[in-house]
Amino acid sequence: MQRIAESELIINNRGAVYHLNVRPDELANTVITVGDPDRVKEVSKHFDKVEHRLQHREFITHTGYIGNKRISVVSTGIGPDNIDIVVNELDALVNIDFESRTIKQQLTPLHIIRLGTSGALQADIPVDAFVVSTHGLGIDNLLHFYRHDNNEEEKQLVHAFVTHTQVQDSLSYPYIASAGSQLLKHFVQGYQHGITITCPGFYGPQGRVLRLGLSNPTFVDRLTQFQFGQHRITNFEMETSAIYGLGKMMGHQCLSISAIVANRVKKEFSKDGGLAVENLIKKSLEIIAGI
Ligand code: R1P
Ligand code: URA
């Protein structure tokens, strides 16, 4: 078995992986990710017991229990580049032996569930609603640094998206990855389902104009209009495609769930986004604790 060098997998003097500062024994197999470091305690306050509280930079981790279910909640910060760090380090914690620095014979699939915020791209998805991403469609570049593949339907969806939006003229080729089907089936009642676009920014990449002009001013309207069979684009945010893409390649079950805080078609913003997120956490934790 190939030994992974000190420069490639960085382990600190606590025996913890470098960015997350988490040791293998401090991580549960069910991991909730949140963008906002302050949201970690908003999740773990619902735990019956918290065993570990860890932090390094924007990455805060709390591990504890709801009943017999062991759960970790980890803050990722914003964006696909941070997800590259978080998902690789979560995977290393369960699938690489830190003593021998080799990949374990027996791999462990994690459940990785993002509880985040998002902007709706359809008029009928109101602010404060909850959306589950059936697919993450990335207009960032992250997955192209890895050897990755899609099934036929995913390839056709990306092709239809490129034809419809004409993004290939100015942006990197989009990529797509699907939700973990074992998790998706539990989140139906009270959740809308749809394709989520993952953007490498909050302003220009999501069509917001403050002082700068956009290279493709009709892009957001085209996202709203896109249809592929039963599929439409429900929302956009900044992490889902990266979590789905990396997680799937590594054999993990991933799901991204968002509280809608902005509706970009109706130009509305939630009057109490904090409450919407709190409601999303409570409702989703009840389900997660039972999976
Ligand atoms: C932008 O405000 C951030 O909010 C969304 C986006 O994905 C991005 O991270 O998610 P979080 O609320 O989980 O951070
Ligand atoms: N997060 C985003 O990335 N976009 C929004 O519009 C709202 C939350």
mmCIF file of C-alpha atoms and ligand atoms in Angstrom:
data_model
loop_
_atom_site.group_PDB
_atom_site.id
_atom_site.type_symbol
_atom_site.label_atom_id
_atom_site.label_comp_id
_atom_site.label_asym_id
_atom_site.label_seq_id
_atom_site.Cartn_x
_atom_site.Cartn_y
_atom_site.Cartn_z
ATOM 1 C CA MET A 1 0.000 0.000 0.000
ATOM 2 C CA GLN A 2 1.353 3.444 -0.996
ATOM 3 C CA ARG A 3 2.328 5.626 1.999
ATOM 4 C CA ILE A 4 0.836 9.141 1.778
ATOM 5 C CA ALA A 5 3.578 11.683 2.485
ATOM 6 C CA GLU A 6 3.593 14.277 5.300
ATOM 7 C CA SER A 7 3.232 17.079 2.713
ATOM 8 C CA GLU A 8 0.050 15.566 1.203
ATOM 9 C CA LEU A 9 -1.902 14.606 4.315
ATOM 10 C CA ILE A 10 -1.000 17.034 7.072
ATOM 11 C CA ILE A 11 -1.522 15.752 10.607
ATOM 12 C CA ASN A 12 -0.886 18.102 13.556
ATOM 13 C CA ASN A 13 0.777 17.203 16.904
ATOM 14 C CA ARG A 14 -2.614 16.320 18.349
ATOM 15 C CA GLY A 15 -2.941 13.595 15.699
ATOM 16 C CA ALA A 16 -5.668 15.671 14.032
ATOM 17 C CA VAL A 17 -6.105 16.486 10.340
ATOM 18 C CA TYR A 18 -4.644 19.942 9.597
ATOM 19 C CA HIS A 19 -7.511 22.290 8.599
ATOM 20 C CA LEU A 20 -10.335 20.714 10.584
ATOM 21 C CA ASN A 21 -8.214 19.950 13.682
ATOM 22 C CA VAL A 22 -10.273 16.766 14.181
ATOM 23 C CA ARG A 23 -8.875 13.321 15.109
ATOM 24 C CA PRO A 24 -10.381 10.145 13.625
ATOM 25 C CA ASP A 25 -12.003 9.212 16.975
ATOM 26 C CA GLU A 26 -13.616 12.680 17.211
ATOM 27 C CA LEU A 27 -15.742 12.362 14.044
ATOM 28 C CA ALA A 28 -19.131 10.644 13.722
ATOM 29 C CA ASN A 29 -20.193 8.792 10.565
ATOM 30 C CA THR A 30 -23.110 11.205 10.124
ATOM 31 C CA VAL A 31 -21.765 14.694 9.385
ATOM 32 C CA ILE A 32 -23.848 17.845 9.065
ATOM 33 C CA THR A 33 -22.077 20.666 7.256
ATOM 34 C CA VAL A 34 -23.023 24.329 7.655
ATOM 35 C CA GLY A 35 -21.438 27.336 5.967
ATOM 36 C CA ASP A 36 -21.587 29.684 8.945
ATOM 37 C CA PRO A 37 -19.302 28.822 11.910
ATOM 38 C CA ASP A 38 -21.908 30.379 14.267
ATOM 39 C CA ARG A 39 -24.470 27.841 12.986
ATOM 40 C CA VAL A 40 -22.525 24.898 14.494
ATOM 41 C CA LYS A 41 -23.772 25.680 18.012
ATOM 42 C CA GLU A 42 -27.289 26.250 16.648
ATOM 43 C CA VAL A 43 -27.218 22.611 15.534
ATOM 44 C CA SER A 44 -25.398 21.091 18.527
ATOM 45 C CA LYS A 45 -27.697 22.828 21.040
ATOM 46 C CA HIS A 46 -30.241 20.181 19.983
ATOM 47 C CA PHE A 47 -27.821 17.327 20.866
ATOM 48 C CA ASP A 48 -28.494 15.420 24.105
ATOM 49 C CA LYS A 49 -24.752 15.382 24.781
ATOM 50 C CA VAL A 50 -21.713 17.057 23.138
ATOM 51 C CA GLU A 51 -18.486 14.986 23.394
ATOM 52 C CA HIS A 52 -16.058 17.140 21.413
ATOM 53 C CA ARG A 53 -15.785 20.852 20.546
ATOM 54 C CA LEU A 54 -12.920 21.634 18.139
ATOM 55 C CA GLN A 55 -11.849 24.592 16.053
ATOM 56 C CA HIS A 56 -9.170 25.738 13.615
ATOM 57 C CA ARG A 57 -9.689 28.840 11.445
ATOM 58 C CA GLU A 58 -13.328 28.876 10.173
ATOM 59 C CA PHE A 59 -13.717 25.136 10.731
ATOM 60 C CA ILE A 60 -15.632 24.430 13.951
ATOM 61 C CA THR A 61 -16.674 20.857 14.763
ATOM 62 C CA HIS A 62 -19.028 19.638 17.499
ATOM 63 C CA THR A 63 -19.573 15.888 17.889
ATOM 64 C CA GLY A 64 -22.286 14.473 20.100
ATOM 65 C CA TYR A 65 -25.427 12.403 20.361
ATOM 66 C CA ILE A 66 -29.154 12.662 19.743
ATOM 67 C CA GLY A 67 -30.371 9.566 21.570
ATOM 68 C CA ASN A 68 -28.050 6.798 20.355
ATOM 69 C CA LYS A 69 -27.237 8.558 17.080
ATOM 70 C CA ARG A 70 -23.714 10.001 16.968
ATOM 71 C CA ILE A 71 -23.549 13.129 14.821
ATOM 72 C CA SER A 72 -20.831 15.663 13.969
ATOM 73 C CA VAL A 73 -21.598 19.179 12.795
ATOM 74 C CA VAL A 74 -18.794 20.958 10.895
ATOM 75 C CA SER A 75 -18.630 24.515 9.559
ATOM 76 C CA THR A 76 -17.201 24.740 6.049
ATOM 77 C CA GLY A 77 -17.088 28.492 5.468
ATOM 78 C CA ILE A 78 -18.194 29.662 2.039
ATOM 79 C CA GLY A 79 -17.531 28.216 -1.395
ATOM 80 C CA PRO A 80 -16.342 25.178 -3.380
ATOM 81 C CA ASP A 81 -12.673 25.797 -2.526
ATOM 82 C CA ASN A 82 -13.450 25.324 1.168
ATOM 83 C CA ILE A 83 -15.475 22.204 0.328
ATOM 84 C CA ASP A 84 -12.393 20.714 -1.351
ATOM 85 C CA ILE A 85 -10.638 20.957 2.018
ATOM 86 C CA VAL A 86 -13.535 19.799 4.182
ATOM 87 C CA VAL A 87 -14.666 16.779 2.137
ATOM 88 C CA ASN A 88 -11.095 15.538 1.532
ATOM 89 C CA GLU A 89 -10.289 15.828 5.247
ATOM 90 C CA LEU A 90 -13.576 14.193 6.363
ATOM 91 C CA ASP A 91 -12.836 11.299 4.012
ATOM 92 C CA ALA A 92 -9.235 11.028 5.237
ATOM 93 C CA LEU A 93 -10.491 10.831 8.839
ATOM 94 C CA VAL A 94 -12.428 7.633 8.127
ATOM 95 C CA ASN A 95 -10.637 6.080 5.160
ATOM 96 C CA ILE A 96 -6.926 6.696 5.744
ATOM 97 C CA ASP A 97 -5.003 5.076 8.595
ATOM 98 C CA PHE A 98 -3.207 7.997 10.282
ATOM 99 C CA GLU A 99 -0.506 5.698 11.764
ATOM 100 C CA SER A 100 0.596 3.960 8.555
ATOM 101 C CA ARG A 101 -0.612 6.814 6.248
ATOM 102 C CA THR A 102 -2.182 4.261 3.925
ATOM 103 C CA ILE A 103 -5.702 3.903 2.541
ATOM 104 C CA LYS A 104 -7.718 1.458 4.651
ATOM 105 C CA GLN A 105 -8.744 -1.900 3.124
ATOM 106 C CA GLN A 106 -12.260 -1.461 4.474
ATOM 107 C CA LEU A 107 -13.736 1.905 3.433
ATOM 108 C CA THR A 108 -16.388 3.696 5.508
ATOM 109 C CA PRO A 109 -19.193 5.573 3.738
ATOM 110 C CA LEU A 110 -20.202 8.767 5.537
ATOM 111 C CA HIS A 111 -23.582 10.461 5.498
ATOM 112 C CA ILE A 112 -22.811 14.128 4.711
ATOM 113 C CA ILE A 113 -25.775 16.490 4.956
ATOM 114 C CA ARG A 114 -25.478 20.215 4.237
ATOM 115 C CA LEU A 115 -27.907 22.491 6.088
ATOM 116 C CA GLY A 116 -27.474 25.857 4.386
ATOM 117 C CA THR A 117 -29.140 28.932 2.954
ATOM 118 C CA SER A 118 -29.933 29.623 -0.671
ATOM 119 C CA GLY A 119 -31.624 31.898 -3.226
ATOM 120 C CA ALA A 120 -34.718 30.626 -5.084
ATOM 121 C CA LEU A 121 -34.850 30.885 -8.878
ATOM 122 C CA GLN A 122 -38.570 30.144 -9.238
ATOM 123 C CA ALA A 123 -41.401 32.548 -8.341
ATOM 124 C CA ASP A 124 -43.413 29.741 -6.694
ATOM 125 C CA ILE A 125 -40.675 28.849 -4.167
ATOM 126 C CA PRO A 126 -41.239 31.386 -1.378
ATOM 127 C CA VAL A 127 -38.659 32.713 1.044
ATOM 128 C CA ASP A 128 -38.433 30.526 4.192
ATOM 129 C CA ALA A 129 -39.256 27.359 2.156
ATOM 130 C CA PHE A 130 -36.936 24.322 2.299
ATOM 131 C CA VAL A 131 -35.309 22.914 -0.853
ATOM 132 C CA VAL A 132 -33.504 19.583 -1.257
ATOM 133 C CA SER A 133 -31.024 19.452 -4.146
ATOM 134 C CA THR A 134 -31.628 16.454 -6.430
ATOM 135 C CA HIS A 135 -28.501 17.518 -8.354
ATOM 136 C CA GLY A 136 -25.681 19.980 -7.819
ATOM 137 C CA LEU A 137 -24.736 21.673 -11.078
ATOM 138 C CA GLY A 138 -21.404 23.408 -10.666
ATOM 139 C CA ILE A 139 -20.379 26.480 -12.625
ATOM 140 C CA ASP A 140 -17.223 26.644 -10.528
ATOM 141 C CA ASN A 141 -14.221 24.648 -11.702
ATOM 142 C CA LEU A 142 -13.502 22.344 -8.769
ATOM 143 C CA LEU A 143 -14.444 18.904 -10.027
ATOM 144 C CA HIS A 144 -12.399 19.293 -13.228
ATOM 145 C CA PHE A 145 -9.240 18.895 -11.143
ATOM 146 C CA TYR A 146 -10.301 15.283 -10.443
ATOM 147 C CA ARG A 147 -10.904 12.313 -12.738
ATOM 148 C CA HIS A 148 -14.693 12.131 -12.671
ATOM 149 C CA ASP A 149 -17.524 10.661 -14.684
ATOM 150 C CA ASN A 150 -21.283 11.016 -15.112
ATOM 151 C CA ASN A 151 -24.081 8.644 -16.054
ATOM 152 C CA GLU A 152 -25.912 9.151 -19.367
ATOM 153 C CA GLU A 153 -28.774 11.205 -17.907
ATOM 154 C CA GLU A 154 -26.357 13.517 -16.090
ATOM 155 C CA LYS A 155 -24.328 14.015 -19.296
ATOM 156 C CA GLN A 156 -27.484 14.872 -21.242
ATOM 157 C CA LEU A 157 -28.614 17.282 -18.526
ATOM 158 C CA VAL A 158 -25.296 19.164 -18.619
ATOM 159 C CA HIS A 159 -25.386 19.239 -22.412
ATOM 160 C CA ALA A 160 -28.949 20.657 -22.409
ATOM 161 C CA PHE A 161 -27.884 23.225 -19.777
ATOM 162 C CA VAL A 162 -24.876 24.368 -21.826
ATOM 163 C CA THR A 163 -26.984 24.660 -24.984
ATOM 164 C CA HIS A 164 -29.684 26.604 -23.133
ATOM 165 C CA THR A 165 -27.423 29.010 -21.211
ATOM 166 C CA GLN A 166 -24.548 29.260 -23.744
ATOM 167 C CA VAL A 167 -22.156 29.311 -20.769
ATOM 168 C CA GLN A 168 -19.373 27.505 -22.609
ATOM 169 C CA ASP A 169 -18.479 30.736 -24.403
ATOM 170 C CA SER A 170 -17.204 32.446 -21.272
ATOM 171 C CA LEU A 171 -17.143 30.037 -18.309
ATOM 172 C CA SER A 172 -15.560 26.671 -17.548
ATOM 173 C CA TYR A 173 -17.620 23.657 -18.601
ATOM 174 C CA PRO A 174 -20.319 22.960 -15.957
ATOM 175 C CA TYR A 175 -20.307 19.681 -14.047
ATOM 176 C CA ILE A 176 -23.072 17.791 -12.283
ATOM 177 C CA ALA A 177 -23.446 15.282 -9.470
ATOM 178 C CA SER A 178 -26.563 13.748 -7.935
ATOM 179 C CA ALA A 179 -27.811 13.520 -4.356
ATOM 180 C CA GLY A 180 -27.257 10.309 -2.385
ATOM 181 C CA SER A 181 -30.439 8.334 -3.063
ATOM 182 C CA GLN A 182 -30.385 6.628 0.368
ATOM 183 C CA LEU A 183 -30.690 10.058 2.032
ATOM 184 C CA LEU A 184 -32.909 11.831 -0.515
ATOM 185 C CA LYS A 185 -35.881 9.500 0.062
ATOM 186 C CA HIS A 186 -36.161 10.568 3.737
ATOM 187 C CA PHE A 187 -36.607 14.285 2.950
ATOM 188 C CA VAL A 188 -39.853 14.616 1.006
ATOM 189 C CA GLN A 189 -42.741 15.974 3.113
ATOM 190 C CA GLY A 190 -42.234 19.728 3.592
ATOM 191 C CA TYR A 191 -39.253 19.915 1.222
ATOM 192 C CA GLN A 192 -39.289 20.971 -2.453
ATOM 193 C CA HIS A 193 -36.891 19.126 -4.760
ATOM 194 C CA GLY A 194 -34.892 20.478 -7.707
ATOM 195 C CA ILE A 195 -31.561 21.169 -9.366
ATOM 196 C CA THR A 196 -29.257 23.493 -7.442
ATOM 197 C CA ILE A 197 -26.700 25.663 -9.239
ATOM 198 C CA THR A 198 -23.471 26.071 -7.297
ATOM 199 C CA CYS A 199 -21.705 29.358 -8.013
ATOM 200 C CA PRO A 200 -18.117 30.475 -7.330
ATOM 201 C CA GLY A 201 -19.396 33.793 -5.906
ATOM 202 C CA PHE A 202 -22.439 35.529 -4.398
ATOM 203 C CA TYR A 203 -22.603 38.691 -6.545
ATOM 204 C CA GLY A 204 -21.585 38.511 -10.227
ATOM 205 C CA PRO A 205 -21.791 34.701 -10.448
ATOM 206 C CA GLN A 206 -25.363 34.886 -9.084
ATOM 207 C CA GLY A 207 -26.288 37.815 -11.346
ATOM 208 C CA ARG A 208 -26.297 40.478 -8.613
ATOM 209 C CA VAL A 209 -25.430 43.973 -9.774
ATOM 210 C CA LEU A 210 -24.108 46.528 -7.306
ATOM 211 C CA ARG A 211 -21.478 48.669 -9.086
ATOM 212 C CA LEU A 212 -20.105 46.232 -11.698
ATOM 213 C CA GLY A 213 -21.693 45.155 -14.969
ATOM 214 C CA LEU A 214 -22.267 41.466 -15.789
ATOM 215 C CA SER A 215 -20.658 39.608 -18.709
ATOM 216 C CA ASN A 216 -23.886 37.631 -19.216
ATOM 217 C CA PRO A 217 -26.855 39.751 -18.013
ATOM 218 C CA THR A 218 -29.521 37.190 -19.043
ATOM 219 C CA PHE A 219 -27.861 34.256 -17.239
ATOM 220 C CA VAL A 220 -30.164 34.201 -14.175
ATOM 221 C CA ASP A 221 -33.312 34.395 -16.332
ATOM 222 C CA ARG A 222 -32.035 31.472 -18.386
ATOM 223 C CA LEU A 223 -31.528 29.437 -15.218
ATOM 224 C CA THR A 224 -35.155 30.091 -14.221
ATOM 225 C CA GLN A 225 -36.392 29.024 -17.684
ATOM 226 C CA PHE A 226 -34.280 25.838 -17.944
ATOM 227 C CA GLN A 227 -36.244 22.556 -18.166
ATOM 228 C CA PHE A 228 -34.896 19.016 -18.601
ATOM 229 C CA GLY A 229 -37.716 16.459 -18.531
ATOM 230 C CA GLN A 230 -39.238 16.754 -15.043
ATOM 231 C CA HIS A 231 -36.221 18.683 -13.775
ATOM 232 C CA ARG A 232 -36.020 22.442 -13.262
ATOM 233 C CA ILE A 233 -33.541 24.657 -11.458
ATOM 234 C CA THR A 234 -34.919 25.599 -8.044
ATOM 235 C CA ASN A 235 -32.111 27.549 -6.406
ATOM 236 C CA PHE A 236 -28.480 28.564 -6.220
ATOM 237 C CA GLU A 237 -25.849 28.690 -3.532
ATOM 238 C CA MET A 238 -22.117 27.996 -3.216
ATOM 239 C CA GLU A 239 -21.291 24.454 -2.002
ATOM 240 C CA THR A 240 -23.685 21.727 -3.201
ATOM 241 C CA SER A 241 -22.086 20.538 -6.480
ATOM 242 C CA ALA A 242 -18.673 20.315 -4.819
ATOM 243 C CA ILE A 243 -20.039 18.241 -1.913
ATOM 244 C CA TYR A 244 -22.015 15.973 -4.261
ATOM 245 C CA GLY A 245 -19.173 15.584 -6.759
ATOM 246 C CA LEU A 246 -16.361 14.829 -4.303
ATOM 247 C CA GLY A 247 -18.605 12.837 -1.952
ATOM 248 C CA LYS A 248 -19.872 10.592 -4.720
ATOM 249 C CA MET A 249 -16.364 9.847 -6.055
ATOM 250 C CA MET A 250 -15.321 8.842 -2.529
ATOM 251 C CA GLY A 251 -18.380 6.626 -1.959
ATOM 252 C CA HIS A 252 -20.227 8.823 0.568
ATOM 253 C CA GLN A 253 -23.974 9.540 0.655
ATOM 254 C CA CYS A 254 -24.478 13.309 0.398
ATOM 255 C CA LEU A 255 -27.500 15.569 0.601
ATOM 256 C CA SER A 256 -27.804 19.349 0.447
ATOM 257 C CA ILE A 257 -30.810 21.033 2.071
ATOM 258 C CA SER A 258 -31.364 24.784 1.999
ATOM 259 C CA ALA A 259 -33.583 27.312 3.697
ATOM 260 C CA ILE A 260 -34.570 29.815 1.013
ATOM 261 C CA VAL A 261 -33.620 33.287 2.235
ATOM 262 C CA ALA A 262 -33.895 35.173 -1.085
ATOM 263 C CA ASN A 263 -36.286 34.888 -4.007
ATOM 264 C CA ARG A 264 -34.466 36.309 -7.025
ATOM 265 C CA VAL A 265 -37.491 36.321 -9.329
ATOM 266 C CA LYS A 266 -39.744 38.165 -6.895
ATOM 267 C CA LYS A 267 -36.819 40.216 -5.527
ATOM 268 C CA GLU A 268 -37.676 39.336 -1.922
ATOM 269 C CA PHE A 269 -35.482 38.567 1.080
ATOM 270 C CA SER A 270 -36.598 36.677 4.203
ATOM 271 C CA LYS A 271 -37.782 38.923 7.054
ATOM 272 C CA ASP A 272 -36.170 36.489 9.529
ATOM 273 C CA GLY A 273 -33.601 34.251 7.851
ATOM 274 C CA GLY A 274 -32.326 33.138 11.272
ATOM 275 C CA LEU A 275 -35.741 31.702 12.124
ATOM 276 C CA ALA A 276 -35.974 29.948 8.738
ATOM 277 C CA VAL A 277 -32.600 28.307 9.389
ATOM 278 C CA GLU A 278 -33.625 27.352 12.942
ATOM 279 C CA ASN A 279 -36.792 25.709 11.568
ATOM 280 C CA LEU A 280 -34.747 23.873 8.928
ATOM 281 C CA ILE A 281 -32.327 22.589 11.580
ATOM 282 C CA LYS A 282 -35.115 21.346 13.900
ATOM 283 C CA LYS A 283 -37.121 19.626 11.161
ATOM 284 C CA SER A 284 -34.080 18.038 9.493
ATOM 285 C CA LEU A 285 -32.431 16.884 12.751
ATOM 286 C CA GLU A 286 -35.559 14.933 13.672
ATOM 287 C CA ILE A 287 -35.224 13.035 10.394
ATOM 288 C CA ILE A 288 -31.431 12.643 10.586
ATOM 289 C CA ALA A 289 -31.642 11.225 14.118
ATOM 290 C CA GLY A 290 -33.922 8.459 12.806
ATOM 291 C CA ILE A 291 -31.864 7.406 9.733
HETATM 292 C C1 R1P B 1 -23.564 32.973 0.989
HETATM 293 O O1 R1P B 1 -24.201 33.920 1.761
HETATM 294 C C2 R1P B 1 -23.457 31.645 1.713
HETATM 295 O O2 R1P B 1 -24.781 31.201 2.089
HETATM 296 C C3 R1P B 1 -25.065 29.923 1.533
HETATM 297 C C4 R1P B 1 -24.131 29.853 0.346
HETATM 298 O O3 R1P B 1 -23.964 28.540 -0.108
HETATM 299 C C5 R1P B 1 -22.892 30.528 0.839
HETATM 300 O O4 R1P B 1 -22.091 29.674 1.608
HETATM 301 O O5 R1P B 1 -24.899 28.833 2.412
HETATM 302 P P1 R1P B 1 -24.586 28.904 3.992
HETATM 303 O O6 R1P B 1 -25.674 29.718 4.615
HETATM 304 O O7 R1P B 1 -24.610 27.496 4.473
HETATM 305 O O8 R1P B 1 -23.217 29.521 4.150
HETATM 306 N N1 URA B 2 -26.847 32.052 -0.436
HETATM 307 C C1 URA B 2 -26.502 32.260 -1.721
HETATM 308 O O1 URA B 2 -25.454 31.781 -2.172
HETATM 309 N N2 URA B 2 -27.318 32.992 -2.496
HETATM 310 C C2 URA B 2 -28.455 33.547 -2.043
HETATM 311 O O2 URA B 2 -29.142 34.234 -2.800
HETATM 312 C C3 URA B 2 -28.801 33.324 -0.689
HETATM 313 C C4 URA B 2 -27.969 32.570 0.085
#
